């Protein structure tokens, strides 16, 4: 497994262009299976999760190319709606294929994606949503098969606003007969992006971004060319890294309106943020202030995907901050690693109590999941001395060569691969 070696203590400085959003690209790639023909999707980042999704699509008979940041999919010879268990287990987001493949083939077989490092992550809302659209579901051990000759529009209420369930139901309902409404839908920007993509292919969806989405089923879609929105979590990660290293960074190709809650919290810590169109400038010169209480909740509240990164800044702040995690029960694994670097954090059930220290120190730490890994990289950049971050493959799921991205901002960060045991020059 690759590792990152970071010489900390250098403020980040410079300009960076933000990659397309992984969490928008994944459902959009899946939704492309609803149409027959060639679909072109731009601003698709080069990430491990995207590679896995493209491999699954190839396995199903789709032709898929990813050149620079453009993906071209030819779905004409898509022949299977059976996702092999081994591929399904590589990435939870393969669940997104359930709705589109069911709508296109009238049948789909998937396997339980299982739990993951950040929590149990059930799929009951995905399944009950499809059932309400008329699908018959047969579960045998971990294998799930759904059948429906043609899905029928329905009024679906989600018990909780699940991002993935909202997207899966939207994708399935696009080709259903009649009208579907999803109430208590998730409101994340990635859902709006999926709506815009599907509508570009001729779907009739309104309401994404609010808690009620209405989908009028159509007979057929036509292929399109589409550009994915900027990644708000990568944007946020760089903003926090700039603040934690007391640097000055300009971020291009951002969508500041998707980051309102993060910008609000960062300003409360004393970080300077200037927004001009799709440009965000972040600067911090002094020690951050603690924030009494942050609660992660569905969009537009503070995102769970930024919880671990902002915790690094709070670990360095003046005073005590409280972070409450309400989305995923197992999402404090970075705390033990940050403690090895000198952070003073106590976890009690779903809350973390963070007593700021004036300095973190380099250590060997392990990335336990994607965002926890990003947090450890930020901690390494801000810390005094050398930090080694192990299990970098978790970080590669969501950040396109994080070491070259940060290297361009002056960070002293090098990737080592065990095969060559030589540094990989970005
Ligand atoms: C998506 C994001 C992920 C982010 C999360 C929350 C993608 C690819 N991933 O994940 O980065 O952290 O939203 O913002 O977009 N739940 C159920 N039953 C279900 C589905 C979900 O109980 O059928 C629960 C989950 O266990 C979790 C909560 O709902 O506690 C939120 O999950 P959900 O919004 O579905 O997250 P994902 O779509 O998996």
Coordinates of C-alpha atoms and ligand atoms in Angstrom, one line a residue:
X1 CA 0.0 0.0 0.0
X2 CA 1.2 3.5 -0.9
X3 CA 2.1 5.9 1.9
X4 CA 2.5 9.7 2.0
X5 CA 5.4 11.3 3.7
X6 CA 4.7 15.0 4.7
X7 CA 7.2 17.5 6.1
X8 CA 4.9 19.8 8.0
X9 CA 4.9 23.4 9.0
X10 CA 4.8 25.1 5.6
X11 CA 1.9 27.4 4.9
X12 CA 0.1 26.5 1.7
X13 CA 0.2 29.2 -0.9
X14 CA -0.9 29.5 -4.6
X15 CA -3.8 28.8 -6.9
X16 CA -5.6 25.5 -7.5
X17 CA -8.3 24.4 -9.9
X18 CA -10.9 22.1 -8.2
X19 CA -11.8 18.7 -9.8
X20 CA -15.3 17.6 -10.7
X21 CA -17.4 16.1 -8.0
X22 CA -17.0 12.4 -7.4
X23 CA -20.4 12.1 -5.7
X24 CA -22.1 13.8 -8.7
X25 CA -20.1 11.8 -11.3
X26 CA -20.9 8.4 -9.8
X27 CA -24.7 8.5 -10.1
X28 CA -24.4 10.3 -13.4
X29 CA -22.3 7.4 -14.8
X30 CA -24.9 5.0 -13.5
X31 CA -27.8 7.0 -14.9
X32 CA -26.1 6.9 -18.4
X33 CA -27.2 3.2 -18.5
X34 CA -30.8 4.5 -18.9
X35 CA -30.1 5.5 -22.5
X36 CA -28.9 3.7 -25.6
X37 CA -26.1 5.4 -27.5
X38 CA -23.0 7.5 -26.7
X39 CA -23.0 9.8 -23.6
X40 CA -20.1 12.2 -23.0
X41 CA -19.4 13.4 -19.5
X42 CA -16.9 16.1 -18.7
X43 CA -15.0 17.0 -15.5
X44 CA -15.0 13.4 -14.3
X45 CA -12.1 13.2 -11.9
X46 CA -9.4 10.4 -12.1
X47 CA -10.2 8.5 -9.0
X48 CA -10.2 5.0 -7.7
X49 CA -14.0 5.0 -7.2
X50 CA -14.6 6.2 -10.8
X51 CA -12.2 3.5 -12.1
X52 CA -14.2 0.9 -10.2
X53 CA -17.5 2.2 -11.6
X54 CA -16.1 2.2 -15.2
X55 CA -14.9 -1.4 -14.7
X56 CA -18.3 -2.5 -13.6
X57 CA -19.9 -0.8 -16.6
X58 CA -17.4 -2.5 -19.0
X59 CA -18.3 -5.9 -17.3
X60 CA -21.9 -5.2 -18.2
X61 CA -21.0 -4.7 -21.8
X62 CA -20.7 -0.9 -22.0
X63 CA -17.7 0.7 -23.8
X64 CA -16.1 3.2 -21.5
X65 CA -13.1 5.5 -22.0
X66 CA -11.7 8.0 -19.6
X67 CA -9.3 10.4 -21.3
X68 CA -8.1 13.4 -19.4
X69 CA -11.3 14.4 -17.5
X70 CA -13.8 13.3 -20.1
X71 CA -15.7 10.0 -20.0
X72 CA -17.3 8.6 -23.1
X73 CA -19.7 5.7 -22.6
X74 CA -21.3 3.7 -25.4
X75 CA -24.2 1.8 -23.9
X76 CA -25.4 0.3 -27.2
X77 CA -24.1 -3.2 -26.4
X78 CA -24.9 -3.2 -22.7
X79 CA -26.0 -6.8 -22.3
X80 CA -26.1 -7.7 -18.6
X81 CA -27.9 -6.4 -15.5
X82 CA -26.0 -8.7 -13.1
X83 CA -23.4 -6.9 -11.1
X84 CA -20.7 -9.5 -10.1
X85 CA -20.4 -9.8 -6.3
X86 CA -16.6 -9.1 -6.3
X87 CA -17.1 -5.8 -8.1
X88 CA -20.1 -4.8 -6.0
X89 CA -18.0 -5.3 -2.9
X90 CA -15.2 -3.0 -4.2
X91 CA -17.5 0.1 -4.0
X92 CA -20.7 0.8 -2.2
X93 CA -21.7 3.3 -5.0
X94 CA -22.3 0.3 -7.3
X95 CA -25.8 0.4 -5.6
X96 CA -26.6 3.3 -7.9
X97 CA -26.8 0.9 -10.8
X98 CA -29.9 -0.8 -9.3
X99 CA -32.4 1.8 -10.4
X100 CA -31.1 2.4 -14.0
X101 CA -30.6 -1.2 -14.8
X102 CA -34.0 -2.2 -13.5
X103 CA -35.6 0.5 -15.5
X104 CA -33.7 -0.5 -18.7
X105 CA -33.8 -4.3 -18.5
X106 CA -36.8 -5.0 -16.2
X107 CA -34.4 -7.0 -14.0
X108 CA -31.3 -6.4 -11.9
X109 CA -29.1 -8.5 -9.6
X110 CA -26.9 -6.9 -7.0
X111 CA -25.3 -8.0 -3.8
X112 CA -25.5 -6.3 -0.4
X113 CA -22.7 -3.8 -0.4
X114 CA -22.2 -4.5 3.4
X115 CA -21.1 -2.1 6.0
X116 CA -18.0 0.1 5.8
X117 CA -15.5 1.9 8.0
X118 CA -17.9 4.8 8.8
X119 CA -21.0 2.9 9.8
X120 CA -23.6 0.3 8.9
X121 CA -24.9 2.1 5.8
X122 CA -28.2 0.2 5.1
X123 CA -30.0 0.1 1.7
X124 CA -33.6 -0.5 3.0
X125 CA -34.8 2.9 1.6
X126 CA -33.4 2.1 -1.9
X127 CA -35.2 -1.2 -1.9
X128 CA -38.5 0.0 -0.4
X129 CA -38.5 2.9 -2.9
X130 CA -38.1 0.5 -5.9
X131 CA -40.8 -1.7 -4.4
X132 CA -43.2 1.2 -4.3
X133 CA -42.5 1.8 -8.0
X134 CA -43.8 -1.8 -8.5
X135 CA -40.5 -3.8 -8.4
X136 CA -40.6 -7.3 -7.0
X137 CA -37.6 -8.0 -4.8
X138 CA -36.1 -11.4 -4.0
X139 CA -33.4 -11.5 -1.4
X140 CA -31.3 -14.7 -1.0
X141 CA -28.4 -14.4 1.4
X142 CA -26.5 -11.3 0.1
X143 CA -27.9 -11.5 -3.4
X144 CA -30.8 -9.2 -4.3
X145 CA -32.8 -9.5 -7.5
X146 CA -35.4 -7.0 -8.5
X147 CA -37.9 -7.5 -11.3
X148 CA -40.5 -5.2 -12.9
X149 CA -41.8 -5.3 -16.5
X150 CA -42.3 -1.6 -16.4
X151 CA -42.1 0.5 -13.2
X152 CA -45.1 2.6 -12.3
X153 CA -45.0 6.1 -10.8
X154 CA -45.8 6.4 -7.1
X155 CA -45.8 8.7 -4.1
X156 CA -42.8 7.8 -2.1
X157 CA -41.9 9.2 1.3
X158 CA -38.4 8.7 2.6
X159 CA -38.2 8.1 6.4
X160 CA -34.9 9.9 6.3
X161 CA -33.4 12.0 3.4
X162 CA -30.9 9.5 2.1
X163 CA -28.8 10.9 -0.8
X164 CA -28.3 7.5 -2.5
X165 CA -31.9 6.4 -2.1
X166 CA -33.2 9.7 -3.5
X167 CA -30.9 9.3 -6.5
X168 CA -31.7 5.6 -7.1
X169 CA -35.5 6.3 -7.0
X170 CA -35.1 9.3 -9.3
X171 CA -33.2 7.2 -11.9
X172 CA -35.7 4.3 -11.7
X173 CA -38.7 6.7 -12.0
X174 CA -37.4 8.5 -15.1
X175 CA -38.7 5.7 -17.4
X176 CA -41.6 4.6 -15.2
X177 CA -45.2 5.0 -16.3
X178 CA -46.8 8.1 -14.8
X179 CA -45.9 10.5 -12.1
X180 CA -43.5 9.9 -9.1
X181 CA -43.1 12.2 -6.2
X182 CA -40.3 11.7 -3.6
X183 CA -41.0 13.6 -0.4
X184 CA -38.5 14.1 2.4
X185 CA -35.9 13.8 -0.4
X186 CA -32.3 14.7 0.2
X187 CA -31.4 18.2 -1.1
X188 CA -27.6 17.8 -1.8
X189 CA -26.2 19.7 -4.9
X190 CA -25.2 16.3 -6.4
X191 CA -28.9 15.5 -6.6
X192 CA -29.6 18.7 -8.6
X193 CA -26.7 17.8 -10.9
X194 CA -28.3 14.4 -11.5
X195 CA -31.6 16.0 -12.2
X196 CA -29.9 18.4 -14.7
X197 CA -28.1 15.5 -16.4
X198 CA -31.3 13.4 -16.7
X199 CA -33.3 16.4 -18.0
X200 CA -30.5 17.0 -20.6
X201 CA -31.4 13.5 -21.9
X202 CA -35.1 14.3 -22.1
X203 CA -36.3 13.3 -18.6
X204 CA -38.9 15.5 -16.9
X205 CA -37.8 16.1 -13.3
X206 CA -38.4 19.1 -11.1
X207 CA -37.7 19.9 -7.5
X208 CA -34.2 18.6 -6.9
X209 CA -32.6 20.8 -4.3
X210 CA -35.9 20.9 -2.4
X211 CA -37.4 18.2 -0.2
X212 CA -40.0 17.2 -2.9
X213 CA -38.9 15.9 -6.3
X214 CA -41.4 15.2 -9.0
X215 CA -40.6 12.9 -11.9
X216 CA -42.9 12.5 -14.9
X217 CA -42.0 9.3 -16.6
X218 CA -41.0 9.4 -20.3
X219 CA -40.8 6.5 -22.8
X220 CA -37.2 7.1 -23.9
X221 CA -34.1 9.2 -23.3
X222 CA -31.6 10.6 -25.8
X223 CA -27.8 10.7 -25.2
X224 CA -26.2 14.0 -24.3
X225 CA -22.9 15.7 -23.4
X226 CA -22.8 17.0 -19.8
X227 CA -20.3 18.7 -17.4
X228 CA -20.2 17.6 -13.7
X229 CA -20.3 20.2 -11.0
X230 CA -17.1 21.1 -8.9
X231 CA -16.4 18.9 -5.9
X232 CA -17.5 20.8 -2.8
X233 CA -15.7 18.4 -0.4
X234 CA -12.4 18.7 -2.2
X235 CA -12.9 22.5 -2.2
X236 CA -13.6 22.3 1.5
X237 CA -10.7 20.1 2.2
X238 CA -8.3 22.5 0.5
X239 CA -9.9 25.5 2.3
X240 CA -9.3 23.8 5.7
X241 CA -5.8 22.8 4.7
X242 CA -5.0 26.5 3.8
X243 CA -6.5 27.6 7.1
X244 CA -4.7 24.9 9.2
X245 CA -1.3 25.8 7.7
X246 CA -2.0 29.5 8.1
X247 CA -1.6 29.9 4.3
X248 CA -3.2 31.9 1.5
X249 CA -4.8 29.9 -1.3
X250 CA -7.0 30.8 -4.3
X251 CA -9.4 28.1 -5.4
X252 CA -10.8 28.2 -9.0
X253 CA -13.8 26.3 -10.5
X254 CA -15.7 26.2 -7.2
X255 CA -19.3 26.6 -6.4
X256 CA -19.4 28.7 -3.2
X257 CA -23.2 28.4 -2.8
X258 CA -22.7 24.7 -2.1
X259 CA -20.3 25.5 0.8
X260 CA -22.4 28.0 2.8
X261 CA -22.3 26.1 6.1
X262 CA -18.6 25.4 5.9
X263 CA -17.7 29.0 5.0
X264 CA -19.9 30.1 8.0
X265 CA -18.0 27.8 10.4
X266 CA -14.6 28.8 9.0
X267 CA -15.4 32.5 9.4
X268 CA -16.4 31.8 13.0
X269 CA -12.9 30.4 13.6
X270 CA -11.5 33.7 12.2
X271 CA -10.4 32.4 8.8
X272 CA -10.6 35.1 6.1
X273 CA -12.7 34.1 3.1
X274 CA -13.4 36.1 0.0
X275 CA -15.8 34.9 -2.7
X276 CA -16.0 36.2 -6.2
X277 CA -18.1 34.3 -8.7
X278 CA -16.6 30.8 -8.8
X279 CA -13.4 31.8 -7.1
X280 CA -12.8 31.4 -3.3
X281 CA -9.8 33.0 -1.6
X282 CA -8.8 31.6 1.8
X283 CA -6.3 33.2 4.2
X284 CA -5.4 32.7 7.8
X285 CA -2.5 34.3 9.7
X286 CA -3.4 33.8 13.3
X287 CA -4.4 30.9 15.6
X288 CA -8.1 29.9 14.9
X289 CA -10.8 30.3 17.5
X290 CA -12.8 27.3 18.8
X291 CA -16.4 26.9 17.7
X292 CA -18.7 25.9 20.5
X293 CA -20.9 23.4 18.6
X294 CA -21.0 22.0 15.1
X295 CA -23.6 19.4 14.1
X296 CA -23.4 17.3 11.0
X297 CA -26.8 17.0 9.2
X298 CA -28.1 16.6 5.7
X299 CA -27.5 19.4 3.3
X300 CA -27.6 22.4 3.6
X301 CA -26.4 21.9 7.2
X302 CA -22.7 21.1 8.0
X303 CA -21.6 18.0 5.8
X304 CA -20.5 14.8 7.5
X305 CA -17.9 14.5 4.7
X306 CA -16.1 17.6 6.1
X307 CA -16.3 16.6 9.8
X308 CA -12.9 15.0 10.1
X309 CA -11.1 17.8 8.2
X310 CA -12.5 20.7 10.2
X311 CA -11.7 18.8 13.3
X312 CA -8.0 19.2 12.5
X313 CA -8.5 23.0 12.5
X314 CA -10.4 22.9 15.7
X315 CA -7.7 20.7 17.3
X316 CA -5.4 23.6 16.7
X317 CA -7.8 26.3 17.9
X318 CA -7.8 28.4 21.0
X319 CA -10.5 26.9 23.2
X320 CA -12.9 23.9 23.3
X321 CA -15.1 23.0 20.4
X322 CA -17.8 20.3 20.2
X323 CA -18.5 18.3 17.1
X324 CA -21.7 16.2 17.0
X325 CA -22.0 13.6 14.2
X326 CA -25.5 12.6 13.4
X327 CA -25.2 10.9 10.0
X328 CA -22.7 8.0 10.4
X329 CA -22.2 6.3 13.8
X330 CA -18.6 5.2 13.1
X331 CA -17.1 8.4 11.9
X332 CA -14.6 9.3 14.6
X333 CA -11.8 6.8 13.7
X334 CA -9.5 9.7 12.8
X335 CA -9.6 10.9 16.5
X336 CA -7.2 8.2 17.7
X337 CA -4.7 9.0 14.9
X338 CA -5.0 12.8 15.6
X339 CA -4.3 12.0 19.3
X340 CA -1.0 10.4 18.3
X341 CA -0.1 13.7 16.7
X342 CA -0.8 15.5 20.0
X343 CA -4.5 16.5 19.6
X344 CA -6.6 16.6 22.7
X345 CA -9.9 15.1 21.7
X346 CA -12.4 13.0 23.7
X347 CA -15.3 11.1 22.1
X348 CA -18.5 10.4 24.0
X349 CA -21.0 8.6 21.9
X350 CA -21.8 10.8 18.9
X351 CA -20.0 13.9 20.1
X352 CA -16.3 14.8 20.1
X353 CA -14.9 17.3 22.6
X354 CA -11.9 19.1 21.1
X355 CA -9.6 21.0 23.3
X356 CA -7.3 23.0 21.0
X357 CA -3.5 22.6 21.4
X358 CA -1.0 25.1 20.1
X359 CA 0.8 22.5 18.0
X360 CA 0.5 19.1 16.4
X361 CA 3.6 16.8 16.0
X362 CA 4.4 14.5 13.1
X363 CA 3.7 10.8 13.6
X364 CA 3.0 7.6 11.6
X365 CA -0.8 7.4 11.2
X366 CA -3.3 5.3 9.2
X367 CA -6.1 6.5 6.9
X368 CA -9.1 4.5 8.0
X369 CA -11.5 5.9 5.4
X370 CA -11.5 8.5 2.6
X371 CA -12.3 11.7 4.6
X372 CA -10.4 10.6 7.7
X373 CA -7.4 10.1 5.5
X374 CA -7.8 13.7 4.1
X375 CA -7.9 15.0 7.7
X376 CA -4.6 13.2 8.5
X377 CA -3.0 14.8 5.5
X378 CA -4.1 18.2 6.7
X379 CA -2.8 17.4 10.1
X380 CA 0.5 16.4 8.6
X381 CA 0.8 19.6 6.7
X382 CA 0.1 21.7 9.8
X383 CA 2.2 19.6 12.2
X384 CA 5.8 20.2 13.2
X385 CA 8.1 17.4 11.8
X386 CA 7.5 14.4 9.6
X387 CA 4.1 12.6 9.2
X388 CA 3.7 9.3 7.4
X389 CA 0.1 8.6 6.3
X390 CA -0.5 4.9 5.6
X391 CA -3.3 3.2 3.6
X392 CA -3.4 6.0 1.0
X393 CA -5.7 4.0 -1.2
X394 CA -8.6 5.3 0.9
X395 CA -7.6 8.9 0.0
X396 CA -7.2 7.9 -3.7
X397 CA -11.0 7.1 -3.8
X398 CA -11.9 10.7 -3.6
X399 CA -8.8 13.0 -4.3
X400 CA -7.1 13.0 -7.7
X401 CA -3.4 12.6 -6.7
X402 CA -3.7 14.5 -3.5
X403 CA 0.1 14.8 -3.3
X404 CA 0.4 16.7 -6.6
X405 CA -2.6 18.9 -5.8
X406 CA -1.0 20.0 -2.5
X407 CA 2.5 20.0 -4.0
X408 CA 1.4 22.7 -6.4
X409 CA 0.5 24.8 -3.3
X410 CA 4.0 24.4 -1.9
X411 CA 3.4 21.4 0.4
X412 CA 6.3 19.1 1.0
X413 CA 4.5 15.8 0.4
X414 CA 5.8 12.7 -1.3
X415 CA 4.1 9.4 -2.2
X416 CA 6.1 6.2 -1.7
X417 CA 5.0 3.0 -3.4
X418 CA 6.1 -0.3 -1.7
X419 CA 6.8 -2.0 -5.1
X420 CA 9.4 0.5 -6.1
X421 CA 10.2 1.9 -2.7
X422 CA 11.1 5.0 -4.5
X423 CA 9.3 8.3 -4.2
X424 CA 6.7 8.9 -7.0
X425 CA 7.4 12.3 -8.5
X426 CA 4.1 14.1 -8.9
Ligands
LIG1 C1 -23.7 10.0 0.3 C2 -22.3 10.3 -0.1 C3 -21.4 10.3 1.1 C4 -22.0 11.2 2.2 C5 -23.4 10.8 2.5 C6 -24.1 11.7 3.5 C7 -22.2 9.5 -2.4 C8 -21.6 8.6 -3.4 N1 -21.9 9.4 -1.1 O1 -23.7 8.6 0.8 O2 -20.1 10.8 0.7 O3 -21.2 11.0 3.4 O4 -24.2 10.8 1.3 O5 -24.0 13.0 3.1 O6 -22.9 10.4 -2.8 N2 -29.6 5.1 5.4 C9 -30.5 4.1 5.8 N3 -31.1 3.4 4.8 C10 -30.9 3.6 3.5 C11 -29.9 4.6 3.1 C12 -29.3 5.3 4.1 O7 -30.8 4.0 7.0 O8 -31.5 2.9 2.6 C13 -28.9 5.9 6.4 C14 -27.4 5.7 6.4 O9 -27.0 4.5 7.1 C15 -26.9 7.0 7.0 C16 -27.9 8.0 6.5 O10 -29.0 7.3 6.1 O11 -26.9 6.9 8.4 C17 -27.4 8.8 5.3 O12 -27.0 8.0 4.3 P1 -27.1 8.4 2.7 O13 -27.6 9.9 2.6 O14 -27.9 7.4 2.0 O15 -25.6 8.4 2.3 P2 -25.0 7.8 1.0 O16 -25.9 8.0 -0.2 O17 -24.6 6.4 1.2

